Coordinates of C-alpha atoms in Angstrom, one line a residue:
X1 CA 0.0 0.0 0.0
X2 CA 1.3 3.5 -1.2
X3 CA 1.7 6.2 1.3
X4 CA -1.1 7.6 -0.3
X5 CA -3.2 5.2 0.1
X6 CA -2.6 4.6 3.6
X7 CA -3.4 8.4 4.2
X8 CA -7.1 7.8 3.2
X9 CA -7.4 3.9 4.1
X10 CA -8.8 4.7 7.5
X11 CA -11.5 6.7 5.6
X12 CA -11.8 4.0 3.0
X13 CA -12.3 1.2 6.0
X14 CA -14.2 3.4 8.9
X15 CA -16.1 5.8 6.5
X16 CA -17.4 3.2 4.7
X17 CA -18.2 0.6 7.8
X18 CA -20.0 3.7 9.5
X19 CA -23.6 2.9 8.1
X20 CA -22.4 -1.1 7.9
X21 CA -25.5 -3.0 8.8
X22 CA -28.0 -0.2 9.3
X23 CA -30.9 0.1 7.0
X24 CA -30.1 3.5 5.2
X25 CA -33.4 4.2 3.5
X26 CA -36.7 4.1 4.2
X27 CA -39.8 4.1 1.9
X28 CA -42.2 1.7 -0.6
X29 CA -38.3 1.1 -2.9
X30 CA -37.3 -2.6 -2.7
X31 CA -35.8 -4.1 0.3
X32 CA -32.2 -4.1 -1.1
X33 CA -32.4 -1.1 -1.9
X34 CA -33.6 -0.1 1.6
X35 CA -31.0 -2.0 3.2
X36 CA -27.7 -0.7 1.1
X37 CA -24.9 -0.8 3.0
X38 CA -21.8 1.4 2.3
X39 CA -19.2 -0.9 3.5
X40 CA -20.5 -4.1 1.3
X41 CA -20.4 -1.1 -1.2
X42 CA -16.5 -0.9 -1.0
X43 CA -16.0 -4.6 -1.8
X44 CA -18.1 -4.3 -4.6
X45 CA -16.3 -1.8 -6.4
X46 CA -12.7 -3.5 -5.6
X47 CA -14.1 -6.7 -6.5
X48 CA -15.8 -5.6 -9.8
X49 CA -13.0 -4.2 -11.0
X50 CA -14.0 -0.7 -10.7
X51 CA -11.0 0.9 -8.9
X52 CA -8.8 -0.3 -11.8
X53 CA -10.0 2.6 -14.2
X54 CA -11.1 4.9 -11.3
X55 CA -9.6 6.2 -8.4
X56 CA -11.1 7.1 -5.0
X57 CA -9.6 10.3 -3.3
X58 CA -6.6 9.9 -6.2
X59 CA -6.0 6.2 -5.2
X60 CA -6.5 3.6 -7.6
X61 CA -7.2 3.9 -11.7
X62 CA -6.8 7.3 -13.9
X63 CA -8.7 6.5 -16.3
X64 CA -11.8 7.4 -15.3
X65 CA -13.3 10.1 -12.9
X66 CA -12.5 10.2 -9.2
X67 CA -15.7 8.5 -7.7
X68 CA -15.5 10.5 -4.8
X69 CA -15.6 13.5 -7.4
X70 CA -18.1 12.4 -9.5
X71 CA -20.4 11.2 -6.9
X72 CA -20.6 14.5 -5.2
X73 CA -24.2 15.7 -4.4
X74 CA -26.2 13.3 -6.8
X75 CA -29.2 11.0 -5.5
X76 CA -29.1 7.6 -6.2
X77 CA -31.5 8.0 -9.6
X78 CA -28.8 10.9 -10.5
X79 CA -26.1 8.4 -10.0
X80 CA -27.6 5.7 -12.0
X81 CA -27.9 8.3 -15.1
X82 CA -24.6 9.2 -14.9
X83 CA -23.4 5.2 -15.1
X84 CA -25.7 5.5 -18.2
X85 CA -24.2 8.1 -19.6
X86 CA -20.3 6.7 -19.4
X87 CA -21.5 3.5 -21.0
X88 CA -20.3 3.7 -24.3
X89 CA -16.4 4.7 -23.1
X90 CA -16.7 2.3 -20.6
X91 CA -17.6 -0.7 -22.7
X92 CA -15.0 0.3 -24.7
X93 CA -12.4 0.7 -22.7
X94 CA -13.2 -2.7 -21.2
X95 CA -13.2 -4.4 -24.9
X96 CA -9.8 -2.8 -25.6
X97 CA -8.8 -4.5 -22.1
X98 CA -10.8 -7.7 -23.0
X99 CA -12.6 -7.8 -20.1
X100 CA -16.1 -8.9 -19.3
X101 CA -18.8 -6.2 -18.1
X102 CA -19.4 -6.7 -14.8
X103 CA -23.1 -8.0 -13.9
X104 CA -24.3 -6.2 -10.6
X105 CA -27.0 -7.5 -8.6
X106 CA -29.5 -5.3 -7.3
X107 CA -28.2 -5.9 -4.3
X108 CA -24.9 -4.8 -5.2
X109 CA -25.8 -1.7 -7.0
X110 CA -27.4 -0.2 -4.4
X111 CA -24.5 -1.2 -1.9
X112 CA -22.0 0.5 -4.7
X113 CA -23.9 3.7 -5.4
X114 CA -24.2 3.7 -1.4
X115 CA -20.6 4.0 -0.7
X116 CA -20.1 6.3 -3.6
X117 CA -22.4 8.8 -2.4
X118 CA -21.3 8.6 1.0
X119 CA -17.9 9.6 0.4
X120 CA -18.1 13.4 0.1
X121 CA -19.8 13.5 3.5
X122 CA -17.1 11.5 5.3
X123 CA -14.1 13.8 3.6
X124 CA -11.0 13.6 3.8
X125 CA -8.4 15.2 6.4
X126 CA -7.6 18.5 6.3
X127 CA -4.3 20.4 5.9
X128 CA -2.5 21.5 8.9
X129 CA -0.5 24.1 7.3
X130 CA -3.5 25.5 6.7
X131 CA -5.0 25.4 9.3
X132 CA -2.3 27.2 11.3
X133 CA -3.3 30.3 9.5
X134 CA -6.7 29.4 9.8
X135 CA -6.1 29.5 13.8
X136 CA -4.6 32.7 13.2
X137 CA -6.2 34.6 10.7
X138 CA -10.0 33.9 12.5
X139 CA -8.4 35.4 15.6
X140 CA -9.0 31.5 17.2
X141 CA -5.3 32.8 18.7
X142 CA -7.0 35.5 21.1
X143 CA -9.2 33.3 23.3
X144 CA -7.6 29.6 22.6
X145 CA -4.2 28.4 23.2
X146 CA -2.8 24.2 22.6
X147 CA -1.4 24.1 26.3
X148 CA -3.4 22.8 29.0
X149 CA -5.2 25.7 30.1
X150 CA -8.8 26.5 30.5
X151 CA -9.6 27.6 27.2
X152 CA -7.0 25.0 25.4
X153 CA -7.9 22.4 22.1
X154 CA -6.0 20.0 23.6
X155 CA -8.9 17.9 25.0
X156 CA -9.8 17.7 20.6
X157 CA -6.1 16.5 19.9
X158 CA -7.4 12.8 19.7
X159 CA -10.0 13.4 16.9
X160 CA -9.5 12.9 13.1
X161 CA -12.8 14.8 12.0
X162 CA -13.8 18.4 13.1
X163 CA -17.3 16.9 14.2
X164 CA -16.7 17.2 17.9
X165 CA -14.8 20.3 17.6
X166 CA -17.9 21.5 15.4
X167 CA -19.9 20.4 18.3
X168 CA -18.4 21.5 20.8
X169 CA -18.6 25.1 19.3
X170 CA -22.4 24.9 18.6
X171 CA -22.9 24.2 22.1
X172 CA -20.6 27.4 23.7
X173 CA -21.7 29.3 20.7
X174 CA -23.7 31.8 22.6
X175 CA -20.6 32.3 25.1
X176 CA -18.5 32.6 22.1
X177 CA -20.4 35.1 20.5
X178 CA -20.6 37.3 23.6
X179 CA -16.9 37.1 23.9
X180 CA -16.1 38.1 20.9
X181 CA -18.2 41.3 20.9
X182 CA -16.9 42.0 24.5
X183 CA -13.3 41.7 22.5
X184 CA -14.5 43.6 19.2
X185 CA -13.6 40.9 17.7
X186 CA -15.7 40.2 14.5
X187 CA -17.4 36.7 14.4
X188 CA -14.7 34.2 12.0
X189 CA -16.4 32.7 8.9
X190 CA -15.2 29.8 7.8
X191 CA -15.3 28.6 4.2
X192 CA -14.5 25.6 1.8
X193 CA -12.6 23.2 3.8
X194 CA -10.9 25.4 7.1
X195 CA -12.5 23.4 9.7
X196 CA -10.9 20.5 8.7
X197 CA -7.8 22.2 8.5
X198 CA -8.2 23.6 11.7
X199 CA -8.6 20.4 13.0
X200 CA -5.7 18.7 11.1
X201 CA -3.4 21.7 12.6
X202 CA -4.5 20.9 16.5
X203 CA -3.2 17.2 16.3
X204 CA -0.1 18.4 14.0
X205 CA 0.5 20.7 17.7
X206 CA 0.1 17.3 20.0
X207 CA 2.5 14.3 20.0
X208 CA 1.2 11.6 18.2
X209 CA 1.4 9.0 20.6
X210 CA -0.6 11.5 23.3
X211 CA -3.6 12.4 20.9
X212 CA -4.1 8.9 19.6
X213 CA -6.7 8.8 16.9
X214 CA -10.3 8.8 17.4
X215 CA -12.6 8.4 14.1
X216 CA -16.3 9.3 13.8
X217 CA -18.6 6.5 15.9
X218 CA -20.7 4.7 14.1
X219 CA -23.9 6.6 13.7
X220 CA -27.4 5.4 14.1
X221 CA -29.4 6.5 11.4
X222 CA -32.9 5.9 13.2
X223 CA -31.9 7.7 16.5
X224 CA -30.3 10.3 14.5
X225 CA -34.0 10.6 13.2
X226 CA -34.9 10.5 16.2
X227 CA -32.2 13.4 17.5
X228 CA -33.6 15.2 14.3
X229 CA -36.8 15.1 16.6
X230 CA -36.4 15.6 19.9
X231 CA -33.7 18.3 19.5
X232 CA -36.1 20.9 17.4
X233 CA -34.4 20.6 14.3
X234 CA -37.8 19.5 12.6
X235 CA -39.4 22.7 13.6
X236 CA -37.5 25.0 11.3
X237 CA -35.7 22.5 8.8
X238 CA -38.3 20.1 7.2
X239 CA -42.0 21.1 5.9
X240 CA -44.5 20.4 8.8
X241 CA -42.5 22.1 10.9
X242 CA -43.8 24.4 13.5
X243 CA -41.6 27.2 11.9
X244 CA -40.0 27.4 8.9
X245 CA -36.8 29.2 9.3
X246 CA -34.6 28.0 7.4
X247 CA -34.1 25.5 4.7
X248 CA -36.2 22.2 4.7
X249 CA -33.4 19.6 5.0
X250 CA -35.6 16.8 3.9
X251 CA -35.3 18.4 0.6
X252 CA -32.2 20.6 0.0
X253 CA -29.4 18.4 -0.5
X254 CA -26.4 18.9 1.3
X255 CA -23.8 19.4 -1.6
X256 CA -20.7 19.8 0.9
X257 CA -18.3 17.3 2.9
X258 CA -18.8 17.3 6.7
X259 CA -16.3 19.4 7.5
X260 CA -17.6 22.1 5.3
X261 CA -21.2 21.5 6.6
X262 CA -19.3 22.1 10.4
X263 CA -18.6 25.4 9.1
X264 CA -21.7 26.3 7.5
X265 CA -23.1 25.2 11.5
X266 CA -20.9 27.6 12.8
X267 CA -21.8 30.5 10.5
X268 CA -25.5 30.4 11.4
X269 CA -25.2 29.6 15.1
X270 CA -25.8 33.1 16.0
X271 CA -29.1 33.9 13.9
X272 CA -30.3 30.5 14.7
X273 CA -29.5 31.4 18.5
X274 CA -31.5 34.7 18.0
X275 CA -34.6 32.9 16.1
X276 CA -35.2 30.2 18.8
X277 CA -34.3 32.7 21.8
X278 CA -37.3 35.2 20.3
X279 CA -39.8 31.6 20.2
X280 CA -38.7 31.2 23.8
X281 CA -37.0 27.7 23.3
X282 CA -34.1 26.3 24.4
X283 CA -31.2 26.2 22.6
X284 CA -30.4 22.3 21.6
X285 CA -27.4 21.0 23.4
X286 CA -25.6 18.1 21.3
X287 CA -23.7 15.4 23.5
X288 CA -21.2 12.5 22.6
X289 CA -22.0 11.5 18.9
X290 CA -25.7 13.2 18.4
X291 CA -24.2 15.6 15.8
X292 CA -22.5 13.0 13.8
X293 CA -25.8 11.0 13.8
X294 CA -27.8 13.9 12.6
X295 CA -25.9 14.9 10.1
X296 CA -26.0 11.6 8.5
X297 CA -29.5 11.1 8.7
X298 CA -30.1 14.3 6.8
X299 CA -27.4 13.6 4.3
X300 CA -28.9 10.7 3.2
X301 CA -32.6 11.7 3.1
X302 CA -31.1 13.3 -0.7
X303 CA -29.8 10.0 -1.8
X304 CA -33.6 8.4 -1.0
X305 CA -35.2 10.9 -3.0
X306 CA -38.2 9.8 -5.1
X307 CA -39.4 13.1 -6.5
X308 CA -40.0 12.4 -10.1
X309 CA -42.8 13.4 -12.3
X310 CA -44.5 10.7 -14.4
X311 CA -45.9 13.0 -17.0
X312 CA -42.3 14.3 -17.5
X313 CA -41.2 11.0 -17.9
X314 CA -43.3 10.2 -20.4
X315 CA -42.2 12.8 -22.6
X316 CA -38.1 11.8 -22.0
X317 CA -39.4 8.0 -22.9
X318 CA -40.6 9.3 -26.1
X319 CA -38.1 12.4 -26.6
X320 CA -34.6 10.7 -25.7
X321 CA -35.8 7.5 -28.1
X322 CA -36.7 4.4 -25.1
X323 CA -39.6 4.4 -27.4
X324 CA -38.2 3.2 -30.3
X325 CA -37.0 -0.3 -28.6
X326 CA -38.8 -0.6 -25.9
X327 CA -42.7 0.1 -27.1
X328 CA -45.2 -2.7 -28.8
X329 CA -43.4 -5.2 -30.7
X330 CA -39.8 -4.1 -30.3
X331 CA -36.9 -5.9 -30.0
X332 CA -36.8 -4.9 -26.1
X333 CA -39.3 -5.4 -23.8
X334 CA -42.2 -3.3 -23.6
X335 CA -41.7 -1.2 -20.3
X336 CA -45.0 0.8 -21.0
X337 CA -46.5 -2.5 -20.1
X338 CA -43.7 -4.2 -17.8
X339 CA -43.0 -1.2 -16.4
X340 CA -44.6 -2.0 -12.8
X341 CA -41.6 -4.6 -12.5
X342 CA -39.5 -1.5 -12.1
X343 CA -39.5 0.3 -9.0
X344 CA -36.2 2.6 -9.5
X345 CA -33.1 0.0 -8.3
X346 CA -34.4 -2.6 -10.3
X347 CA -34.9 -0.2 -13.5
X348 CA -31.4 1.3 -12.7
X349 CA -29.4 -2.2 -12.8
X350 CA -31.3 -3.9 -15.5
X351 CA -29.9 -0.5 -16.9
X352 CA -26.6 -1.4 -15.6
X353 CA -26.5 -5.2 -16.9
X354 CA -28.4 -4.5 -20.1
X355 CA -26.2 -1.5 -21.3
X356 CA -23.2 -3.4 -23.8
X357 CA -26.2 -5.0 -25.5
X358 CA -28.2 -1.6 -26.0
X359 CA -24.8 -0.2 -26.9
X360 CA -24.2 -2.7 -29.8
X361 CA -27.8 -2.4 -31.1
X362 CA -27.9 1.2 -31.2
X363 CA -24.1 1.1 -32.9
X364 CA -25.0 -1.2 -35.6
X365 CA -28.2 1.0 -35.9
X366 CA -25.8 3.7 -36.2
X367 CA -28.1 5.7 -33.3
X368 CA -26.4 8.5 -31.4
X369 CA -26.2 6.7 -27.5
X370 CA -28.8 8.6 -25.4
X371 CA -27.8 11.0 -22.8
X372 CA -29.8 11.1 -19.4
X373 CA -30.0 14.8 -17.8
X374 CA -29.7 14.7 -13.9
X375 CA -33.1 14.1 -13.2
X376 CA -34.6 12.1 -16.1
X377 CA -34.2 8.4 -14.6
X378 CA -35.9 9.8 -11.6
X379 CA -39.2 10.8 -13.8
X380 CA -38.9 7.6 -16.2
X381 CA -38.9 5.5 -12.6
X382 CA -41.9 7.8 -11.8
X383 CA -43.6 6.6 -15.1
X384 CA -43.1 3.3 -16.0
X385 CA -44.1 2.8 -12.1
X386 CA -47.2 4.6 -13.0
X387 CA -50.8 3.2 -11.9
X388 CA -52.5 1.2 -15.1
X389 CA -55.8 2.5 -16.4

């Protein structure tokens, strides 16, 4: 194993394993898919060859895209396009290699798109060069120290992700604030990827062998559901809400890593503090993991999506051509009819498995290969799933 690699394989190994055996999803999609599992996701990928054309955080194969690149912010529908769409240099490539296309069950597709998506939240560690003048340019300097004092960040030494850290400052937040203005010290911002720098440059200050290494626990996804709950966040973050103050999480995706969402916390502690101070509730406290198990139920509420609109679908199955093979007497099978069969995991690996044979039709055809826009497998799911009349 490269340096490299070794850099990232805790990430690979306890990133992946953190959902391992929890059922991710919920809804009416099949039971596989509700049960994907990001770790099984991992050996999928290895074992199907994947990581020889495409790398994951730059490790493995160039000749593809990054998948923890590509897979950034997409659902699992959006996901399954963009497969689609690679198709036709990927059967090539794998022809010129003379190597079989790999067959994915559906259990295995939904464990492989699982990891994939999962990677951007789990990031990767930060830069402690970085995130020295991180410490000093947001004035972290005046008030915090890496000695054992009152106000040290020794006791966060330990930790590999800026979660607790992230924590930690959501809870004092309101002291923080206070201090600050006492100080006339503006509030810090923090952008892109600073709190994980931050975090990276507090262990760099802290012998190894006295911070140890502490990874993210393994969240639950139903008590982080749960925490979602009981801690007010569904009040102002999902429709139904009592209030809606701010985004509805169950909707927005969260495009950014978790150490960029930890700053985006931080940013809007203080007007979240002043909306639930003037609806005369307490501020939520987080203890022990609760943050890191909220913030991975929510990110994953995006990847269960199932938005689509049928009578948009419709038009992309006759517009983008599914029509042409796969209407009354065509040489596919008739998914206007069949359609019911395919809820979206089983439409997006029959996809998958399907795809050298529609690529060799549609070449001897001489047909232009079909390109899926970000949303259009989610509204042909929608249709062919359709009620009959």
């Amino acid at each position: 194993m490269t340096l490299r690699a070794c850099r990232y394989g805790w990430m690979l190994i306890a990133g992946a394993a953190l959902l391992a055996g929890t059922s991710l999803l919920a809804g009416d999609t099949a039971a596989t898919l509700e049960s994907a599992n990001p770790f099984q996701g991992k050996v999928v990928i290895t074992s199907k060859g994947c990581t020889a054309c495409h790398s994951i955080w730059g490790v493995g194969g160039k000749l593809g895209p990054d998948l923890a690149i590509a897979g950034t912010d997409q659902s699992f529908q959006q996901l399954a396009s963009m497969f689609w769409n690679h198709t036709p240099r990927m059967v090539q490539l794998l022809k010129q290699r003379g190597r079989e296309w790999p067959i994915l069950s559906e259990k295995e597709m939904a464990d492989a798109i699982s990891f994939i998506y999962y990677l951007k939240l789990l990031d990767r560690p930060g830069d402690a060069a970085q995130g020295k003048q991180v410490f000093q340019v947001k004035r972290c300097v005046s008030c915090h120290s890496l000695k054992r004092e009152s106000l040290s960040l020794m006791r966060f030494s330990s930790y590999v992700s800026p979660v607790n850290l992230a924590q930690a400052m959501w809870n004092a937040g309101r002291t923080m604030h206070q201090s600050q203005r006492d100080a006339g010290i503006a509030m810090p911002l923090f952008e892109g990827r600073e709190m994980a720098d931050l975090q990276a440059y507090i262990r760099s200050e802290v012998p190894s062998s006295a911070a140890g290494a502490v990874y993210l626990p393994l969240p639950d996804l139903a008590r982080g559901a749960s925490l979602f709950r009981s801690k007010g966040c569904v009040n102002c973050h999902q429709s139904g809400g009592r209030n809606a103050l701010g985004p509805d999480l169950s909707k927005s995706p969260l495009r950014k890593s978790i150490s960029e969402i930890c700053g985006v916390l931080w940013n809007h502690s203080f007007a979240m503090q002043a909306k639930i101070a003037a609806q005369g509730t307490a501020f939520p406290r987080l203890e022990g993991s609760e943050l890191a198990e909220i913030l991975a139920y929510v990110y994953f509420l995006h990847f269960s999506r199932d938005e689509g609109n049928p009578a948009q679908g419709e038009k992309v199955f006759a517009s983008k051509g599914c029509v042409t093979c796969h209407g009354p007497n065509k040489q596919g099978p008739d998914l206007q009819q069949d359609g019911d069969r395919f809820e979206m995991l089983r439409l997006a690996t029959s996809m998958w498995n399907h795809a050298p044979i529609m690529y060799q039709s549609m070449e001897s055809e001489v047909m232009k290969w079909i390109q899926l826009d970000p949303n259009d497998m989610q509204d042909l799911s929608k249709y062919l799933r359709r009620p009959r009349r």
